[in-house]
Short mmCIF file of C-alpha atoms (C1' of nucleotides) in Angstrom, two decimals:
data_model
loop_
_atom_site.label_atom_id
_atom_site.label_comp_id
_atom_site.label_asym_id
_atom_site.label_seq_id
_atom_site.Cartn_x
_atom_site.Cartn_y
_atom_site.Cartn_z
CA MET I 246 -24.70 -22.21 35.64
CA ALA I 247 -24.58 -25.80 34.21
CA ASP I 248 -24.23 -25.08 30.31
CA ARG I 249 -20.68 -23.71 30.13
CA ALA I 250 -20.80 -25.31 26.72
CA PRO I 251 -20.04 -22.84 24.34
CA ARG I 252 -22.52 -22.86 21.73
CA GLN I 253 -21.12 -22.79 18.47
CA PRO I 254 -22.75 -19.74 15.90
CA ARG I 255 -24.33 -21.60 13.30
CA TYR I 256 -22.80 -19.83 10.30
CA GLN I 257 -19.41 -22.08 11.94
CA ARG I 258 -20.16 -24.65 10.15
CA ILE I 259 -20.47 -23.68 6.99
CA LYS I 260 -16.96 -21.70 7.74
CA GLU I 261 -15.85 -25.19 8.03
CA TYR I 262 -17.59 -26.74 5.39
CA ILE I 263 -16.08 -24.70 2.94
CA LEU I 264 -12.50 -25.17 4.08
CA ASP I 265 -13.34 -29.01 4.45
CA GLY I 266 -13.99 -28.82 0.78
CA ILE I 267 -10.93 -26.87 0.07
CA ALA I 268 -8.67 -29.02 2.40
CA LYS I 269 -10.14 -32.22 0.97
CA ARG I 270 -9.97 -30.90 -3.08
CA THR I 271 -13.94 -30.89 -3.49
CA PHE I 272 -13.22 -27.48 -3.79
CA GLN I 273 -10.46 -26.54 -5.75
CA PRO I 274 -8.57 -23.49 -6.34
CA GLY I 275 -10.51 -21.20 -8.89
CA CYS I 276 -13.88 -23.40 -9.04
CA LYS I 277 -17.26 -21.71 -7.85
CA ILE I 278 -18.65 -22.77 -4.89
CA PRO I 279 -22.42 -22.99 -4.75
CA PRO I 280 -24.43 -19.42 -4.28
CA GLU I 281 -25.69 -18.61 -0.92
CA ILE I 282 -29.02 -19.54 -1.22
CA GLU I 283 -28.40 -23.02 -1.88
CA LEU I 284 -26.06 -23.26 0.92
CA ALA I 285 -28.66 -21.93 2.90
CA GLN I 286 -31.29 -24.43 2.25
CA LEU I 287 -28.61 -27.37 2.14
CA PHE I 288 -27.76 -26.19 5.95
CA GLY I 289 -31.04 -24.97 6.96
CA VAL I 290 -30.25 -21.54 7.72
CA SER I 291 -30.86 -18.09 6.45
CA ARG I 292 -29.22 -16.44 3.35
CA MET I 293 -28.02 -14.05 5.76
CA THR I 294 -26.49 -16.56 8.04
CA VAL I 295 -24.55 -17.96 4.97
CA ASN I 296 -23.24 -14.40 3.49
CA LYS I 297 -21.87 -13.72 7.86
CA ALA I 298 -19.78 -17.21 6.92
CA ILE I 299 -18.74 -16.66 3.46
CA ARG I 300 -17.89 -12.80 4.07
CA ASP I 301 -15.42 -14.44 6.54
CA LEU I 302 -13.63 -16.13 4.44
CA SER I 303 -13.97 -13.70 1.58
CA GLU I 304 -12.04 -10.91 4.07
CA ALA I 305 -9.71 -13.85 5.37
CA GLY I 306 -8.67 -14.29 1.64
CA ILE I 307 -9.83 -17.96 1.03
CA LEU I 308 -12.83 -17.32 -1.40
CA LEU I 309 -13.21 -14.46 -4.06
CA ARG I 310 -16.30 -12.79 -4.42
CA PHE I 311 -18.48 -11.14 -7.53
CA ALA I 312 -21.54 -9.78 -7.43
CA GLY I 313 -23.85 -11.28 -10.03
CA ASP I 314 -21.18 -13.82 -11.01
CA GLY I 315 -20.57 -15.93 -7.83
CA THR I 316 -18.06 -16.86 -5.13
CA TYR I 317 -14.68 -18.49 -6.07
CA VAL I 318 -11.67 -20.42 -4.15
CA ALA I 319 -8.71 -18.05 -4.07
CA GLU I 320 -5.45 -19.70 -5.91
CA ARG I 321 -3.34 -18.86 -3.54
CA LYS I 322 -3.20 -19.10 -0.08
CA ALA I 323 -2.04 -15.45 2.00
CA GLU I 324 1.55 -16.37 3.46
CA ALA I 325 1.93 -15.32 6.72
CA PRO I 326 4.11 -12.26 5.12
CA LEU I 327 7.46 -11.35 6.75
CA LEU I 328 8.06 -14.41 8.44
CA ASP I 329 9.95 -16.09 5.86
CA VAL I 330 12.56 -12.68 6.45
CA ASN I 331 13.16 -13.96 10.11
CA ASN I 332 15.13 -17.12 9.23
CA ILE I 333 18.07 -15.73 6.97
CA ALA I 334 19.60 -19.30 7.60
CA GLN I 335 16.97 -21.00 5.77
CA GLU I 336 16.73 -17.98 3.17
CA ILE I 337 20.07 -19.02 2.33
CA GLN I 338 20.05 -22.39 1.86
CA ALA I 339 17.16 -22.25 -0.39
CA ARG I 340 19.36 -20.22 -2.68
CA SER I 341 21.96 -23.88 -2.31
CA HIS I 342 24.43 -21.21 -0.87
CA ASN I 343 26.53 -21.61 2.32
CA HIS I 344 25.81 -20.05 5.09
CA SER I 345 28.12 -19.37 8.32
CA ILE I 346 28.10 -17.30 11.53
CA THR I 347 30.74 -15.37 13.03
CA LEU I 348 30.18 -14.93 16.30
CA TYR I 349 31.21 -11.85 17.74
CA THR I 350 29.36 -11.60 21.32
CA LEU I 351 27.69 -13.93 23.83
CA ARG I 352 27.04 -12.87 27.29
CA ALA I 353 24.60 -11.70 30.67
CA GLU I 354 24.56 -7.83 30.65
CA PRO I 355 22.49 -5.44 32.66
CA ALA I 356 20.09 -3.92 30.68
CA THR I 357 19.88 -0.38 29.49
CA GLU I 358 17.38 2.02 29.76
CA HIS I 359 16.54 1.62 25.80
CA ILE I 360 16.91 -2.26 25.86
CA ALA I 361 14.73 -2.60 28.63
CA LEU I 362 12.18 -0.26 27.37
CA GLN I 363 12.03 -2.74 24.35
CA LEU I 364 12.24 -6.09 26.35
CA GLY I 365 10.02 -5.14 29.21
CA VAL I 366 12.22 -5.58 31.60
CA HIS I 367 13.82 -3.04 34.69
CA VAL I 368 16.40 -1.10 34.20
CA GLY I 369 19.67 -3.21 35.30
CA ALA I 370 17.97 -6.45 34.77
CA THR I 371 19.92 -8.88 33.32
CA ILE I 372 19.45 -9.92 29.64
CA TYR I 373 21.45 -11.92 27.52
CA HIS I 374 23.13 -10.22 24.66
CA SER I 375 24.62 -11.95 21.67
CA LEU I 376 26.04 -10.08 18.49
CA LEU I 377 26.79 -12.49 14.93
CA VAL I 378 27.01 -12.25 11.69
CA HIS I 379 25.43 -14.23 8.81
CA ARG I 380 27.34 -14.86 5.92
CA GLU I 381 26.07 -15.92 2.59
CA ASP I 382 29.21 -18.04 0.89
CA GLY I 383 31.48 -16.12 3.16
CA ILE I 384 29.95 -12.70 2.64
CA PRO I 385 28.54 -10.77 5.04
CA VAL I 386 24.32 -10.53 4.91
CA GLN I 387 23.10 -9.79 8.18
CA LEU I 388 24.62 -8.46 11.17
CA GLU I 389 22.22 -9.80 14.19
CA ASP I 390 22.56 -8.10 17.59
CA ARG I 391 20.02 -9.58 20.03
CA PHE I 392 18.45 -9.02 23.38
CA VAL I 393 16.51 -11.86 25.02
CA ASN I 394 14.53 -11.93 28.11
CA PRO I 395 16.42 -15.04 30.21
CA SER I 396 13.15 -15.98 31.67
CA TRP I 397 12.16 -17.17 28.62
CA ALA I 398 15.14 -18.90 27.37
CA PRO I 399 17.15 -19.59 30.63
CA ASP I 400 20.43 -21.84 28.04
CA TYR I 401 20.88 -19.26 25.59
CA LEU I 402 23.81 -18.21 26.88
CA ALA I 403 24.93 -22.59 26.26
CA GLN I 404 24.15 -22.98 22.93
CA ASP I 405 26.51 -23.03 20.55
CA PHE I 406 25.59 -20.03 17.82
CA THR I 407 28.40 -20.90 15.34
CA ARG I 408 25.93 -24.04 14.53
CA ILE I 409 22.55 -23.22 14.84
CA THR I 410 20.76 -19.62 15.08
CA PRO I 411 19.33 -18.06 17.91
CA ASN I 412 16.39 -17.94 16.01
CA HIS I 413 16.89 -21.49 15.87
CA TYR I 414 16.62 -22.11 19.16
CA LEU I 415 14.13 -19.34 20.57
CA MET I 416 11.85 -21.16 18.02
CA GLN I 417 12.27 -24.56 19.44
CA HIS I 418 12.00 -23.06 23.01
CA SER I 419 9.16 -21.09 22.97
CA PRO I 420 6.93 -21.12 19.90
CA LEU I 421 6.49 -18.32 18.34
CA THR I 422 3.04 -16.03 18.46
CA ASP I 423 3.64 -12.80 17.83
CA ILE I 424 5.66 -10.48 15.84
CA GLU I 425 6.59 -7.12 15.52
CA HIS I 426 8.64 -5.29 12.44
CA THR I 427 9.91 -2.02 11.80
CA VAL I 428 12.11 -1.35 9.25
CA GLU I 429 14.16 1.77 7.83
CA ALA I 430 17.23 2.94 5.91
CA VAL I 431 20.11 3.84 7.93
CA MET I 432 24.07 4.02 7.59
CA PRO I 433 26.18 1.94 9.45
CA GLN I 434 28.57 2.93 12.37
CA ARG I 435 32.25 2.48 12.42
CA GLU I 436 32.01 -1.10 13.90
CA GLU I 437 28.95 -2.23 11.97
CA GLN I 438 30.64 -1.21 8.97
CA ALA I 439 34.01 -3.68 9.58
CA MET I 440 32.09 -6.35 10.94
CA LEU I 441 29.80 -6.13 7.68
CA GLU I 442 33.04 -5.21 5.55
CA ILE I 443 31.15 -2.21 3.87
CA SER I 444 31.96 1.38 3.21
CA ALA I 445 31.13 4.01 4.73
CA THR I 446 28.96 5.15 2.62
CA GLU I 447 26.85 2.05 1.73
CA PRO I 448 23.02 2.54 2.90
CA CYS I 449 21.78 -0.40 5.05
CA LEU I 450 18.07 -1.76 6.04
CA LEU I 451 18.14 -1.29 9.56
CA VAL I 452 15.14 -4.06 10.90
CA PHE I 453 14.29 -4.17 14.21
CA ARG I 454 12.66 -7.22 15.50
CA ARG I 455 10.21 -8.35 18.57
CA THR I 456 9.38 -11.50 18.96
CA TRP I 457 6.43 -12.70 21.71
CA SER I 458 5.69 -16.34 23.03
CA HIS I 459 1.97 -16.34 24.51
CA ARG I 460 2.11 -12.47 25.52
CA ASN I 461 5.85 -13.10 26.78
CA LEU I 462 8.41 -10.48 25.20
CA VAL I 463 11.00 -12.78 24.12
CA SER I 464 13.56 -11.06 22.40
CA PHE I 465 14.49 -7.78 20.49
CA ALA I 466 16.54 -8.09 17.55
CA ARG I 467 18.44 -5.58 15.23
CA LEU I 468 19.17 -6.89 12.05
CA LEU I 469 20.82 -4.80 9.90
CA HIS I 470 21.63 -5.43 6.12
CA PRO I 471 24.03 -4.07 3.44
CA GLY I 472 21.45 -2.51 0.79
CA THR I 473 23.47 -3.61 -1.69
CA ARG I 474 23.21 -7.54 -0.71
CA TYR I 475 20.38 -7.74 0.45
CA LYS I 476 16.08 -6.97 -0.21
CA LEU I 477 13.29 -7.79 1.93
CA ARG I 478 10.91 -9.73 0.06
CA SER I 479 7.26 -10.30 0.45
CA GLN I 480 3.92 -11.26 -1.32
CA THR I 481 0.60 -11.69 -0.16
CA GLN I 482 -3.00 -12.35 -1.52
CA LEU I 483 -5.53 -10.19 -0.32
CA ASP I 484 -9.07 -10.41 -1.49
CA MET A 254 -24.54 5.14 -19.11
CA ALA A 255 -26.84 7.62 -16.97
CA ASP A 256 -26.02 7.27 -13.67
CA ARG A 257 -22.35 6.66 -13.11
CA ALA A 258 -22.64 7.74 -9.58
CA PRO A 259 -21.54 4.49 -7.83
CA ARG A 260 -24.79 4.46 -4.89
CA GLN A 261 -22.88 4.42 -1.75
CA PRO A 262 -23.99 2.34 1.38
CA ARG A 263 -25.64 3.53 3.79
CA TYR A 264 -22.67 1.97 6.07
CA GLN A 265 -20.13 3.95 4.56
CA ARG A 266 -21.49 7.41 6.56
CA ILE A 267 -21.85 5.66 9.61
CA LYS A 268 -17.80 4.44 9.32
CA GLU A 269 -17.07 8.01 8.29
CA TYR A 270 -18.76 9.29 11.41
CA ILE A 271 -16.58 7.35 13.73
CA LEU A 272 -13.46 7.81 11.89
CA ASP A 273 -13.74 11.28 11.75
CA GLY A 274 -14.78 11.35 15.18
CA ILE A 275 -11.36 9.61 16.28
CA ALA A 276 -9.29 12.08 13.66
CA LYS A 277 -10.72 14.98 15.49
CA ARG A 278 -10.70 13.77 18.58
CA THR A 279 -14.07 13.36 19.58
CA PHE A 280 -13.29 9.83 20.20
CA GLN A 281 -10.13 9.71 21.92
CA PRO A 282 -8.68 6.19 22.02
CA GLY A 283 -9.47 4.00 24.84
CA CYS A 284 -12.89 6.02 24.96
CA LYS A 285 -16.66 4.38 24.36
CA ILE A 286 -18.57 5.24 21.44
CA PRO A 287 -22.02 5.34 21.66
CA PRO A 288 -24.15 2.08 21.44
CA GLU A 289 -25.33 0.50 17.97
CA ILE A 290 -29.20 1.23 18.86
CA GLU A 291 -27.88 4.78 19.83
CA LEU A 292 -26.34 5.26 16.23
CA ALA A 293 -28.89 3.57 14.60
CA GLN A 294 -31.35 6.29 15.64
CA LEU A 295 -29.04 9.05 15.01
CA PHE A 296 -28.78 7.81 11.46
CA GLY A 297 -32.02 7.10 11.00
CA VAL A 298 -31.15 3.81 9.86
CA SER A 299 -31.67 -0.35 11.48
CA ARG A 300 -29.22 -1.55 14.52
CA MET A 301 -27.77 -4.52 11.26
CA THR A 302 -26.88 -1.24 9.26
CA VAL A 303 -24.92 0.45 12.38
CA ASN A 304 -23.79 -3.46 13.27
CA LYS A 305 -21.84 -3.60 10.36
CA ALA A 306 -20.13 -0.63 9.70
CA ILE A 307 -19.20 -1.03 13.40
CA ARG A 308 -18.05 -4.85 12.88
CA ASP A 309 -16.29 -3.54 9.74
CA LEU A 310 -13.96 -1.39 11.96
CA SER A 311 -13.43 -3.35 14.71
CA GLU A 312 -12.06 -6.29 11.92
CA ALA A 313 -10.15 -3.36 10.81
CA GLY A 314 -8.22 -3.15 14.43
CA ILE A 315 -9.77 0.23 14.90
CA LEU A 316 -12.50 -0.29 17.38
CA LEU A 317 -12.69 -2.90 20.38
CA ARG A 318 -15.87 -4.61 20.49
CA PHE A 319 -17.02 -6.36 24.02
CA ALA A 320 -20.29 -7.89 24.32
CA GLY A 321 -22.80 -6.71 27.26
CA ASP A 322 -20.53 -3.71 27.70
CA GLY A 323 -20.03 -1.61 25.02
CA THR A 324 -17.11 -0.79 21.66
CA TYR A 325 -13.86 1.56 22.51
CA VAL A 326 -11.42 3.37 20.09
CA ALA A 327 -8.87 1.13 20.36
CA GLU A 328 -5.32 2.29 22.18
CA ARG A 329 -2.66 1.24 19.61
CA LYS A 330 -3.40 2.27 16.03
CA ALA A 331 -4.14 -0.76 14.26
CA GLU A 332 -0.32 -0.45 12.37
CA ALA A 333 -1.13 -1.79 8.75
CA PRO A 334 0.78 -4.98 8.14
CA LEU A 335 4.08 -4.07 6.23
CA LEU A 336 1.61 -4.72 3.42
CA ASP A 337 -0.60 -2.61 4.03
CA VAL A 338 1.60 0.02 3.88
CA ASN A 339 0.05 1.17 0.54
CA ASN A 340 -1.86 3.38 1.95
CA ILE A 341 -0.08 6.13 2.97
CA ALA A 342 -2.75 9.24 2.85
CA GLN A 343 -5.07 6.86 5.68
CA GLU A 344 -1.87 6.75 7.44
CA ILE A 345 -1.04 10.37 7.55
CA GLN A 346 -4.86 11.04 8.12
CA ALA A 347 -4.62 8.47 11.51
CA ARG A 348 -2.51 10.55 12.64
CA SER A 349 -4.20 13.75 12.46
CA HIS A 350 -2.04 15.27 10.42
CA ASN A 351 -2.27 17.17 6.61
CA HIS A 352 -1.64 14.67 3.81
CA SER A 353 -1.19 16.59 0.19
CA ILE A 354 0.43 15.70 -2.79
CA THR A 355 2.60 17.45 -5.65
CA LEU A 356 1.92 16.23 -8.69
CA TYR A 357 5.38 16.19 -11.31
CA THR A 358 4.22 14.22 -13.91
CA LEU A 359 1.22 12.23 -15.36
CA ARG A 360 1.41 11.85 -18.54
CA ALA A 361 1.63 8.08 -21.29
CA GLU A 362 4.44 6.74 -22.32
CA PRO A 363 5.95 4.06 -24.31
CA ALA A 364 7.25 1.22 -22.03
CA THR A 365 11.43 0.52 -21.48
CA GLU A 366 12.60 -2.35 -20.88
CA HIS A 367 12.94 -2.95 -17.63
CA ILE A 368 9.73 -1.22 -17.18
CA ALA A 369 7.89 -3.88 -19.62
CA LEU A 370 9.28 -6.80 -17.40
CA GLN A 371 7.68 -5.31 -14.19
CA LEU A 372 4.32 -4.53 -16.14
CA GLY A 373 4.19 -7.52 -18.01
CA VAL A 374 3.22 -5.95 -21.31
CA HIS A 375 5.46 -5.57 -24.62
CA VAL A 376 8.72 -2.86 -24.86
CA GLY A 377 7.52 0.23 -26.23
CA ALA A 378 3.99 -0.57 -25.87
CA THR A 379 1.82 2.67 -24.36
CA ILE A 380 2.08 2.71 -20.25
CA TYR A 381 0.59 5.80 -17.93
CA HIS A 382 3.41 7.35 -15.75
CA SER A 383 2.83 9.17 -12.76
CA LEU A 384 5.13 10.59 -10.74
CA LEU A 385 4.01 12.61 -7.07
CA VAL A 386 5.51 13.53 -3.53
CA HIS A 387 3.26 12.81 -0.83
CA ARG A 388 3.86 15.00 2.28
CA GLU A 389 2.54 14.87 5.55
CA ASP A 390 1.90 18.66 7.20
CA GLY A 391 4.47 19.59 4.23
CA ILE A 392 6.91 17.69 4.77
CA PRO A 393 7.99 15.18 2.25
CA VAL A 394 7.45 11.38 3.22
CA GLN A 395 7.23 9.50 0.12
CA LEU A 396 8.31 9.80 -3.55
CA GLU A 397 5.77 7.91 -5.89
CA ASP A 398 6.79 6.90 -9.26
CA ARG A 399 3.65 4.80 -10.48
CA PHE A 400 3.76 2.66 -13.59
CA VAL A 401 0.17 1.83 -15.11
CA ASN A 402 -1.77 -0.84 -17.31
CA PRO A 403 -3.64 0.97 -19.09
CA SER A 404 -5.87 -1.97 -19.99
CA TRP A 405 -7.03 -2.49 -16.42
CA ALA A 406 -7.34 1.65 -15.77
CA PRO A 407 -8.18 3.57 -18.62
CA ASP A 408 -8.98 6.79 -16.97
CA TYR A 409 -5.90 6.91 -15.20
CA LEU A 410 -4.89 9.97 -16.81
CA ALA A 411 -8.20 12.21 -16.19
CA GLN A 412 -7.95 12.26 -12.10
CA ASP A 413 -6.70 14.74 -10.10
CA PHE A 414 -4.10 13.40 -8.42
CA THR A 415 -3.69 16.20 -6.02
CA ARG A 416 -6.90 15.49 -4.43
CA ILE A 417 -7.02 11.53 -4.49
CA THR A 418 -4.25 9.35 -4.80
CA PRO A 419 -3.28 6.71 -7.89
CA ASN A 420 -3.95 3.83 -4.82
CA HIS A 421 -7.16 4.98 -4.17
CA TYR A 422 -7.72 5.27 -7.70
CA LEU A 423 -6.74 2.12 -8.31
CA MET A 424 -8.93 0.54 -5.86
CA GLN A 425 -11.96 1.94 -6.58
CA HIS A 426 -11.87 0.89 -10.29
CA SER A 427 -9.75 -2.93 -10.21
CA PRO A 428 -10.02 -4.34 -6.70
CA LEU A 429 -6.75 -5.04 -5.23
CA THR A 430 -6.33 -8.87 -4.98
CA ASP A 431 -2.47 -9.76 -4.75
CA ILE A 432 0.44 -7.26 -3.44
CA GLU A 433 4.21 -8.20 -4.20
CA HIS A 434 6.87 -6.34 -2.10
CA THR A 435 10.42 -5.67 -1.77
CA VAL A 436 12.15 -3.42 0.34
CA GLU A 437 15.96 -2.19 0.20
CA ALA A 438 18.21 0.63 0.95
CA VAL A 439 19.70 3.03 -1.18
CA MET A 440 20.88 6.44 -1.68
CA PRO A 441 18.57 9.15 -3.59
CA GLN A 442 19.37 10.43 -7.00
CA ARG A 443 19.81 14.09 -7.86
CA GLU A 444 16.08 14.59 -8.72
CA GLU A 445 15.09 12.61 -6.00
CA GLN A 446 16.67 14.36 -3.40
CA ALA A 447 15.37 17.80 -4.60
CA MET A 448 11.71 16.46 -4.50
CA LEU A 449 12.05 15.05 -1.04
CA GLU A 450 13.80 17.89 -0.02
CA ILE A 451 16.49 15.58 1.75
CA SER A 452 20.80 15.69 1.44
CA ALA A 453 22.62 13.53 -0.81
CA THR A 454 23.94 11.92 2.56
CA GLU A 455 20.13 10.21 3.75
CA PRO A 456 19.89 6.93 2.90
CA CYS A 457 16.26 6.25 1.88
CA LEU A 458 13.80 3.41 1.90
CA LEU A 459 13.18 2.03 -1.39
CA VAL A 460 10.01 -0.08 -1.79
CA PHE A 461 8.80 -1.90 -5.03
CA ARG A 462 5.40 -2.60 -5.12
CA ARG A 463 3.23 -4.68 -7.84
CA THR A 464 -0.35 -5.07 -7.08
CA TRP A 465 -2.84 -7.57 -9.11
CA SER A 466 -6.58 -7.28 -9.85
CA HIS A 467 -7.77 -10.75 -10.04
CA ARG A 468 -4.54 -12.02 -11.92
CA ASN A 469 -4.27 -8.56 -14.22
CA LEU A 470 -0.79 -7.05 -12.96
CA VAL A 471 -1.95 -3.45 -12.75
CA SER A 472 0.82 -0.89 -11.78
CA PHE A 473 4.66 -1.27 -10.67
CA ALA A 474 5.41 1.89 -8.23
CA ARG A 475 8.47 2.57 -6.78
CA LEU A 476 8.43 4.08 -3.16
CA LEU A 477 11.10 5.79 -1.98
CA HIS A 478 10.78 7.41 1.71
CA PRO A 479 13.50 9.51 3.49
CA GLY A 480 15.19 7.10 6.08
CA THR A 481 14.92 9.62 8.89
CA ARG A 482 10.92 10.45 8.21
CA TYR A 483 9.47 7.12 7.53
CA LYS A 484 9.59 3.79 9.37
CA LEU A 485 7.85 0.41 7.53
CA ARG A 486 5.72 -1.38 10.37
CA SER A 487 4.29 -4.56 11.16
CA GLN A 488 2.67 -6.65 13.58
CA THR A 489 2.03 -10.05 12.76
CA GLN A 490 0.36 -12.90 15.30
CA LEU A 491 0.60 -16.23 14.36
CA ASP A 492 -1.49 -18.25 16.53
"C1'" DA F 10 -23.10 -12.79 -38.39
"C1'" DT F 11 -23.22 -8.75 -35.55
"C1'" DC F 12 -24.80 -6.38 -32.01
"C1'" DA F 13 -28.79 -4.60 -29.21
"C1'" DA F 14 -32.29 -5.75 -25.97
"C1'" DC F 15 -33.79 -8.69 -22.08
"C1'" DA F 16 -34.72 -11.73 -18.34
"C1'" DG F 17 -32.79 -14.57 -14.73
"C1'" DC F 18 -29.25 -15.23 -11.26
"C1'" DT F 19 -25.94 -14.26 -7.93
"C1'" DG F 20 -24.00 -11.12 -4.60
"C1'" DG F 21 -24.42 -6.39 -1.90
"C1'" DT F 22 -27.05 -3.90 1.30
"C1'" DC F 23 -31.04 -3.19 4.41
"C1'" DT F 24 -35.06 -3.39 7.51
"C1'" DA F 25 -37.70 -5.35 11.24
"C1'" DT F 26 -37.32 -8.32 14.53
"C1'" DA F 27 -36.41 -11.80 17.81
"C1'" DC F 28 -33.75 -14.30 21.54
"C1'" DA F 29 -28.93 -15.62 23.60
"C1'" DA F 30 -24.81 -14.17 25.90
"C1'" DA F 31 -21.94 -11.40 28.21
"C1'" DT F 32 -21.27 -7.41 31.23
"C1'" DA F 33 -21.86 -3.77 34.46
"C1'" DA F 34 -24.42 -1.49 37.76
"C1'" DA F 35 -28.06 -1.97 40.85
"C1'" DA F 36 -30.31 -4.63 44.56
"C1'" DA F 37 -30.98 -7.67 47.83
"C1'" DT F 38 -28.79 -10.83 50.72
"C1'" DA F 39 -25.76 -12.20 54.86
"C1'" DT W 102 -19.26 -4.14 55.00
"C1'" DA W 103 -18.80 -8.01 51.91
"C1'" DT W 104 -21.22 -10.97 49.14
"C1'" DT W 105 -25.00 -12.89 46.14
"C1'" DT W 106 -28.53 -12.03 43.27
"C1'" DT W 107 -31.17 -9.59 39.85
"C1'" DT W 108 -31.54 -6.03 36.11
"C1'" DA W 109 -30.50 -3.30 32.64
"C1'" DT W 110 -27.83 -2.40 28.70
"C1'" DT W 111 -24.88 -3.85 24.88
"C1'" DT W 112 -23.39 -6.65 21.66
"C1'" DG W 113 -23.59 -11.74 18.76
"C1'" DT W 114 -25.93 -14.22 16.29
"C1'" DA W 115 -30.22 -15.27 13.51
"C1'" DT W 116 -34.21 -15.11 10.49
"C1'" DA W 117 -37.44 -14.02 6.39
"C1'" DG W 118 -38.61 -10.77 3.38
"C1'" DA W 119 -37.12 -6.66 0.20
"C1'" DC W 120 -34.81 -4.10 -3.69
"C1'" DC W 121 -30.83 -3.07 -5.98
"C1'" DA W 122 -26.61 -3.54 -8.97
"C1'" DG W 123 -23.97 -6.08 -11.62
"C1'" DC W 124 -23.11 -10.25 -15.08
"C1'" DT W 125 -24.21 -13.71 -18.08
"C1'" DG W 126 -26.47 -16.24 -21.47
"C1'" DT W 127 -30.59 -15.98 -24.36
"C1'" DT W 128 -32.90 -13.78 -27.48
"C1'" DG W 129 -34.73 -10.79 -30.96
"C1'" DA W 130 -33.41 -7.70 -34.45
"C1'" DT W 131 -30.78 -5.44 -37.85
#
DNA sequence: ATCAACAGCTGGTCTATACAAATAAAAATA
DNA sequence: TATTTTTATTTGTATAGACCAGCTGTTGAT
């Protein structure tokens, strides 16, 4: 039991070499990197080992491979897709518009069966609940109905959510490690129509979002957007 | 130009064997699949070839591997990230349901101003247009209205889209390198209601998708999903 | 000048083998 | 019985070599 040193695979060094080269601009986006056989000689490994390293980077979208031609550095990085979607305040500010919040509810409640299931707590356990509307230049663009597990955000109720967003507070206190989204189209309920200042016939985008911090399910949010005022957008580069 | 037969790699057959087993419930979620060496004997290939097949499925989140133990069928369906929502056929098959297509339109047309803008061609240029409905066990789940740049998919009109999906054809002929999505909630038009067999009051998820292959804007699709029959789902692990 | 045939390069796949590392099950020990 | 050690199994990594298919640039013919 002496050597607990986790021996690093050789292909790892090659991956680092490539990634370093990209970071240091030795390998610029769009340029061709040395062929497998050359890297194999350079590192003193077999071609298949180089292949493993390059293939990994290719599957990760960092490199583009063309049989008979060569391997190229991808132009743009794959962005974390839906991350932008969560920070609506940032989004609005990026458009040079004014972001404001109307707070409707902020309190501790017992968890209903549905909420308990989503948050992974027992029915009746105390959870924190916030309900607020995000506005862009005064116009409602998102109804945020959020349930938080008190264990991972004890000071949640003490925050001033007319000044900072729940998302902002949570990000600071329990770093986001996992997100789950589901998106569907729905018709708004009566109270929701009022808070979003829309008609009963306007379809809405409903986004459910659950966020984890190191395996802990921190919060569960229901984000409702008027169909005519909001779009989700994402751009990704694959391989 | 004799052999247009795209020789299929051997590991592909092994992947299909596994995926079939999962679809047919021979390999149920959580159960262990045969070890590499056994599959190698079964298919008469070397272990490394089996390794490639299993590794691919593992990286896709369909299988879970444990050194010294074995390979297991993943419990949760690796839900496609929102961006992967492209392959609706695969999604349906993963649920062990029947996927079918009703084709409404497949023809060449002059590009309207809007389409030209989206596809990056000149107004009036000839583009290919397909309109079809995807069904899950006979029930419409997606209306696919697609416009394709003929330059990157010359044989598009010759395909039998009741058998393969446009997406499948495009993936084979111009590997996907970039995707752009926008998502919004809308009410369906009259004709759309009919094709999706829904009522005029059912909100729909409208997904615009543009796909690139090595910088070339290949296709522009408008995907309409009945709100009550479809959800987008995405799960992201950050770090 | 244009086009077709060819050769060389590059990645894609595959083999047969080998050893390492992790795990589970069996065996030996306290 | 409970714990430790051993063994067998399984995946992970790695090699050297091989052939194929697609791309590019060159050569050669028209």
